[in-house]
Coordinates of C-alpha atoms in Angstrom, one line a residue:
M1 CA 0.0 0.0 0.0
R2 CA 2.8 2.5 0.8
V3 CA 4.4 1.9 -2.6
L4 CA 1.1 2.5 -4.4
R5 CA 0.6 5.7 -2.5
I6 CA 4.1 6.9 -3.3
L7 CA 3.6 6.2 -7.0
S8 CA 0.2 8.0 -6.8
L9 CA 1.9 11.0 -5.2
C10 CA 4.3 11.1 -8.1
L11 CA 1.4 11.6 -10.4
V12 CA -0.4 14.4 -8.5
M13 CA 2.1 16.4 -6.4
S14 CA 3.6 19.6 -7.8
L15 CA 7.1 20.3 -6.4
G16 CA 10.0 21.9 -8.1
V17 CA 10.3 18.7 -10.2
G18 CA 6.6 18.0 -10.4
A19 CA 4.1 18.4 -13.2
S20 CA 0.4 19.1 -13.7
D21 CA -2.0 16.4 -14.9
F22 CA -1.9 17.8 -18.4
E23 CA 1.9 17.7 -18.4
W24 CA 1.8 14.0 -17.3
V25 CA -0.5 13.3 -20.3
Q26 CA 1.7 15.2 -22.7
L27 CA 4.8 13.4 -21.3
Y28 CA 3.1 10.0 -21.9
K29 CA 2.0 11.0 -25.4
E30 CA 5.5 12.1 -26.4
G31 CA 7.6 9.4 -24.6
G32 CA 5.3 6.6 -23.5
A33 CA 5.6 4.7 -20.3
R34 CA 9.4 5.0 -20.4
A35 CA 9.1 8.8 -20.1
I36 CA 6.8 8.5 -17.2
E37 CA 9.2 6.1 -15.5
Q38 CA 12.1 8.5 -16.0
K39 CA 10.1 11.4 -14.5
I40 CA 9.2 9.3 -11.5
D41 CA 12.9 8.3 -11.1
T42 CA 13.9 11.9 -11.1
M43 CA 11.3 12.9 -8.5
M44 CA 12.3 10.1 -6.2
Q45 CA 15.9 11.4 -6.2
T46 CA 14.8 14.6 -4.3
P47 CA 14.4 15.0 -0.5
E48 CA 11.4 17.3 -1.2
F49 CA 9.5 14.4 -2.8
W50 CA 10.2 12.1 0.2
S51 CA 9.4 14.8 2.7
E52 CA 5.9 15.0 1.1
A53 CA 5.6 11.2 0.8
L54 CA 6.5 10.7 4.5
K55 CA 4.4 13.5 5.9
E56 CA 1.5 11.4 7.1
Q57 CA 3.4 8.2 7.7
D58 CA 4.3 6.7 11.0
T59 CA 8.1 6.8 10.8
R60 CA 8.9 6.4 14.6
F61 CA 10.9 3.3 13.8
G62 CA 12.0 3.9 10.3
Y63 CA 10.6 3.4 6.8
Y64 CA 9.2 0.1 5.7
E65 CA 7.6 -1.2 2.5
D66 CA 7.8 -4.9 3.3
L67 CA 7.5 -5.3 7.1
K68 CA 4.4 -5.9 9.3
Y69 CA 5.9 -6.8 12.7
L70 CA 8.5 -5.0 14.7
F71 CA 10.1 -6.1 18.0
V72 CA 11.9 -3.4 20.0
A73 CA 14.0 -4.6 22.9
T74 CA 15.9 -2.6 25.5
K75 CA 18.7 -4.0 27.7
N76 CA 19.4 -2.0 30.8
T77 CA 15.8 -2.3 32.0
P78 CA 15.0 -5.4 30.0
T79 CA 11.7 -5.1 28.1
L80 CA 10.4 -6.4 24.8
K81 CA 7.7 -4.6 22.8
L82 CA 5.9 -5.8 19.7
Y83 CA 4.4 -3.4 17.3
V84 CA 2.1 -4.4 14.4
L85 CA 1.6 -2.2 11.3
E86 CA -2.1 -1.5 11.0
N87 CA -3.5 1.1 8.7
D88 CA 0.0 2.6 8.4
K89 CA 0.4 3.0 12.1
W90 CA 2.6 1.0 14.4
N91 CA 0.3 -0.2 17.2
E92 CA 1.8 -1.6 20.4
K93 CA 0.6 -5.2 21.0
L94 CA 3.0 -6.3 23.6
N95 CA 5.1 -4.6 26.3
I96 CA 6.6 -6.9 28.9
N97 CA 9.6 -7.5 31.1
S98 CA 12.2 -9.8 29.6
L99 CA 15.5 -11.5 30.5
V100 CA 18.6 -10.6 28.6
G101 CA 22.4 -11.2 28.8
S102 CA 24.2 -9.9 31.9
K103 CA 26.9 -7.9 29.9
S104 CA 26.2 -4.4 28.8
G105 CA 27.2 -2.9 25.5
H106 CA 27.6 -4.7 22.2
K107 CA 28.1 -8.4 22.0
E108 CA 31.7 -8.8 20.9
K109 CA 32.5 -12.5 21.1
E110 CA 31.1 -15.9 21.7
G111 CA 30.4 -16.6 25.3
D112 CA 30.6 -13.0 26.6
L113 CA 27.0 -13.2 27.9
A114 CA 25.9 -10.1 26.0
T115 CA 22.7 -9.6 24.1
P116 CA 23.6 -7.9 20.8
I117 CA 22.7 -4.3 20.0
G118 CA 21.5 -3.7 16.4
V119 CA 18.9 -4.7 13.8
Y120 CA 18.2 -8.4 13.2
T121 CA 15.8 -10.4 11.0
L122 CA 14.0 -13.5 12.4
N123 CA 15.2 -16.3 10.2
A124 CA 13.6 -19.4 11.8
R125 CA 10.8 -20.6 14.1
L126 CA 12.2 -23.4 16.2
T127 CA 10.2 -26.0 18.1
N128 CA 10.9 -29.4 19.8
L129 CA 13.7 -27.7 21.7
P130 CA 15.1 -28.7 25.1
P131 CA 12.5 -27.8 27.8
Y132 CA 14.8 -25.0 29.1
Y133 CA 13.8 -22.8 26.2
G134 CA 10.1 -23.0 26.6
P135 CA 7.6 -24.0 23.9
L136 CA 9.4 -22.4 20.9
A137 CA 11.9 -19.8 19.8
F138 CA 12.5 -17.3 17.0
A139 CA 16.1 -17.4 15.8
T140 CA 17.8 -14.1 14.8
N141 CA 20.4 -13.6 12.1
Y142 CA 23.1 -12.5 14.6
P143 CA 25.9 -12.0 13.6
N144 CA 24.6 -9.8 10.8
L145 CA 26.9 -8.5 8.1
Y146 CA 27.8 -5.4 10.1
D147 CA 28.6 -7.5 13.1
R148 CA 30.8 -9.8 11.1
L149 CA 32.7 -6.9 9.6
Q150 CA 33.3 -5.6 13.1
K151 CA 34.8 -9.1 13.9
R152 CA 32.0 -9.9 16.4
T153 CA 31.4 -13.6 17.0
G154 CA 28.9 -15.9 18.5
Y155 CA 25.6 -17.4 17.4
G156 CA 22.3 -18.8 18.5
I157 CA 20.7 -15.5 19.6
W158 CA 17.0 -16.2 20.0
I159 CA 13.7 -14.9 21.4
H160 CA 12.6 -17.8 23.5
G161 CA 10.5 -18.8 26.5
M162 CA 11.1 -19.9 30.1
P163 CA 11.7 -23.5 31.2
L164 CA 8.6 -25.7 30.8
D165 CA 9.1 -27.0 34.4
G166 CA 9.0 -23.4 35.7
N167 CA 12.4 -23.8 37.3
R168 CA 14.5 -20.9 36.3
E169 CA 16.6 -19.2 39.0
E170 CA 18.9 -17.1 36.7
Q171 CA 17.9 -13.5 36.1
N172 CA 19.9 -13.3 32.9
T173 CA 20.4 -15.3 29.7
Q174 CA 23.6 -16.1 27.8
G175 CA 22.6 -13.4 25.3
C176 CA 19.1 -14.4 24.2
I177 CA 15.9 -12.5 25.0
A178 CA 13.5 -14.6 27.1
I179 CA 9.9 -13.9 27.9
E180 CA 7.0 -15.7 29.7
N181 CA 5.7 -18.7 27.8
D182 CA 2.1 -17.5 27.6
K183 CA 3.2 -14.2 26.0
L184 CA 5.5 -16.0 23.6
S185 CA 2.7 -18.3 22.5
S186 CA 0.4 -15.3 22.0
V187 CA 3.1 -13.6 19.9
D188 CA 3.5 -16.8 17.9
K189 CA -0.2 -16.7 16.9
M190 CA 0.0 -13.0 16.0
I191 CA 3.0 -12.7 13.7
N192 CA 4.7 -14.2 10.7
Y193 CA 8.3 -14.2 11.6
K194 CA 9.4 -13.8 8.0
E195 CA 7.8 -10.3 8.0
S196 CA 9.4 -9.3 11.3
L197 CA 12.4 -7.4 12.5
L198 CA 14.1 -7.0 15.9
I199 CA 15.8 -3.8 17.0
T200 CA 17.7 -4.0 20.2
Y201 CA 18.8 -0.9 22.2
E202 CA 21.0 -0.4 25.2
N203 CA 19.0 2.4 26.7
N204 CA 15.3 2.8 27.6
K205 CA 14.7 5.8 25.4
I206 CA 14.5 5.0 21.7
P207 CA 16.0 8.0 19.7
E208 CA 13.5 9.9 17.6
I209 CA 13.8 9.1 13.9
K210 CA 13.7 12.4 12.0
K211 CA 11.6 12.5 8.9
E212 CA 14.2 14.8 7.2
D213 CA 16.9 12.1 7.8
L214 CA 14.7 9.5 6.2
S215 CA 13.9 11.8 3.3
K216 CA 17.6 12.5 2.7
I217 CA 18.5 8.8 2.9
L218 CA 15.7 7.8 0.5
A219 CA 16.6 10.5 -2.0
D220 CA 20.3 9.6 -1.9
F221 CA 19.4 5.9 -2.2
Y222 CA 17.8 6.5 -5.5
V223 CA 20.5 8.9 -6.7
W224 CA 23.0 6.1 -5.9
K225 CA 20.8 3.7 -7.9
N226 CA 20.7 6.1 -10.9
A227 CA 24.4 6.7 -10.8
W228 CA 24.9 3.0 -10.9
K229 CA 22.4 2.6 -13.8
V230 CA 24.2 5.2 -16.0
S231 CA 27.7 4.1 -15.0
D232 CA 28.6 7.4 -13.3
A233 CA 31.5 6.0 -11.3
E234 CA 32.4 9.1 -9.3
K235 CA 28.9 10.0 -8.3
Y236 CA 28.3 6.3 -7.4
L237 CA 31.4 6.0 -5.3
G238 CA 30.7 9.3 -3.6
F239 CA 28.1 7.5 -1.6
Y240 CA 30.7 5.1 -0.1
S241 CA 32.6 5.8 3.1
Q242 CA 36.3 5.5 3.1
E243 CA 35.7 3.0 5.9
F244 CA 33.6 0.8 3.6
K245 CA 33.9 -2.9 3.7
R246 CA 32.1 -5.3 1.3
F247 CA 30.6 -8.6 2.5
D248 CA 33.8 -10.4 1.6
G249 CA 36.1 -7.9 3.4
M250 CA 37.1 -5.9 0.3
N251 CA 38.1 -2.4 1.3
Y252 CA 37.1 0.9 -0.3
E253 CA 40.2 1.3 -2.4
D254 CA 40.0 -2.1 -4.0
F255 CA 36.2 -1.8 -4.4
A256 CA 36.5 1.6 -6.1
Q257 CA 39.1 0.4 -8.5
N258 CA 37.0 -2.6 -9.4
K259 CA 33.9 -0.5 -9.9
R260 CA 35.7 2.1 -12.1
R261 CA 36.9 -0.8 -14.3
I262 CA 33.4 -2.2 -14.6
F263 CA 31.7 1.1 -15.2
K264 CA 34.1 1.9 -18.1
K265 CA 32.3 -0.8 -20.1
N266 CA 29.2 1.6 -20.0
E267 CA 26.8 -1.4 -20.3
K268 CA 23.1 -0.7 -20.6
K269 CA 21.6 -1.8 -17.3
E270 CA 18.1 -2.3 -15.9
I271 CA 17.9 -1.9 -12.1
I272 CA 14.7 -2.2 -10.2
F273 CA 14.5 -1.8 -6.4
S274 CA 11.4 -2.9 -4.4
K275 CA 10.5 -3.9 -0.8
V276 CA 12.7 -1.1 0.6
N277 CA 13.0 -1.1 4.4
I278 CA 15.1 1.4 6.4
A279 CA 15.7 0.8 10.1
P280 CA 17.7 2.9 12.5
Y281 CA 20.8 1.0 13.7
P282 CA 21.6 1.4 17.4
N283 CA 25.3 1.9 18.2
D284 CA 27.5 3.1 21.0
V285 CA 29.6 5.5 19.0
N286 CA 26.9 8.1 18.4
K287 CA 26.8 7.6 14.6
N288 CA 23.5 8.2 12.7
L289 CA 23.4 4.6 11.3
F290 CA 20.7 2.8 9.4
R291 CA 20.2 -0.6 7.9
I292 CA 18.7 -0.6 4.4
S293 CA 17.3 -3.8 3.0
F294 CA 15.7 -4.2 -0.5
F295 CA 15.0 -6.6 -3.3
E296 CA 17.1 -5.9 -6.4
D297 CA 16.4 -7.0 -9.9
Y298 CA 19.5 -6.2 -12.0
K299 CA 20.1 -7.0 -15.6
A300 CA 23.1 -6.2 -17.8
P301 CA 24.7 -8.0 -20.8
S302 CA 27.5 -9.4 -18.6
Y303 CA 25.6 -10.1 -15.4
S304 CA 22.2 -10.4 -13.8
F305 CA 20.9 -10.8 -10.3
R306 CA 17.6 -11.1 -8.5
G307 CA 17.6 -11.2 -4.7
E308 CA 17.8 -9.5 -1.3
K309 CA 20.4 -6.9 -0.7
E310 CA 21.6 -5.1 2.5
L311 CA 23.3 -1.8 3.1
Y312 CA 24.6 -0.4 6.4
V313 CA 24.9 3.4 6.0
E314 CA 25.7 6.5 8.0
L315 CA 24.0 9.8 7.4
K316 CA 27.0 12.1 7.7
D317 CA 27.1 15.8 6.8
S318 CA 23.6 15.3 5.3
K319 CA 24.8 12.6 2.9
M320 CA 24.3 8.8 2.8
Q321 CA 27.6 7.0 3.3
I322 CA 27.7 3.3 2.8
L323 CA 29.7 1.4 5.4
A324 CA 28.9 -2.2 4.4
E325 CA 27.2 -3.9 1.5
Q326 CA 25.9 -7.4 0.8

């Protein structure tokens, strides 16, 4: 629904790059659907467009085109909240005490008893577990790409229940998030884990997400896409931080050299992005970080790709800077 409204907005809004209904018709008569597509692409590369598009949207927790359920966990006074997207509003469905790992700060290594801080997908619903974990568990994708590039280790971070025999004396977990079994069973009936995301914070107060920050990131995201499409290497690389690391560990210098070589071919490309989700990324270094996930459909004479992609970006000096990519 959000995508449809955004496209509708492209057809009716009148900004600096906008057009009247008559102009849209003329554009179609002269250039067909391709001309309309190019006009929409241009509009989506401006913060002004996204500021208008986001005006009435609930962006407290980010921008989501392909997400219905959001878990928000805090560590220092352990709580777990569940929000469900209903009529474009995030409605709180669960707000309970939880158990988390005893160590504060980021999880750095296996066995350090810390619950991770960051953004994580739920990648499995687990049953038939040892009774200690309760009736079921939702497995997260810790360590995510950003964690791995920070050399963080460990595995098996779950949202799970309490021992089925009721015998649990520990007030902390080994890094998981544990809640009462009846609440976990209620959550299980409510969500589809494949459409869920977990954001974990150290502090109780969740930072406010500024609409202007999201507008700038979304505009830069589509400028980056267009620079890629037209093989403008310098504009494209301008969105990468000098600290950038690719999923395989390739650093910025090697990545830039490789991209310049590829872009010199000036191949005709078709690039379509969909299911764009932008979540704030909690961290303890006071950076304005975000995780961007999207579905990419890429076609070029020498290479094609269809699948999920991830970017970890910093909004720095009002510009998107890519720190990690997969």
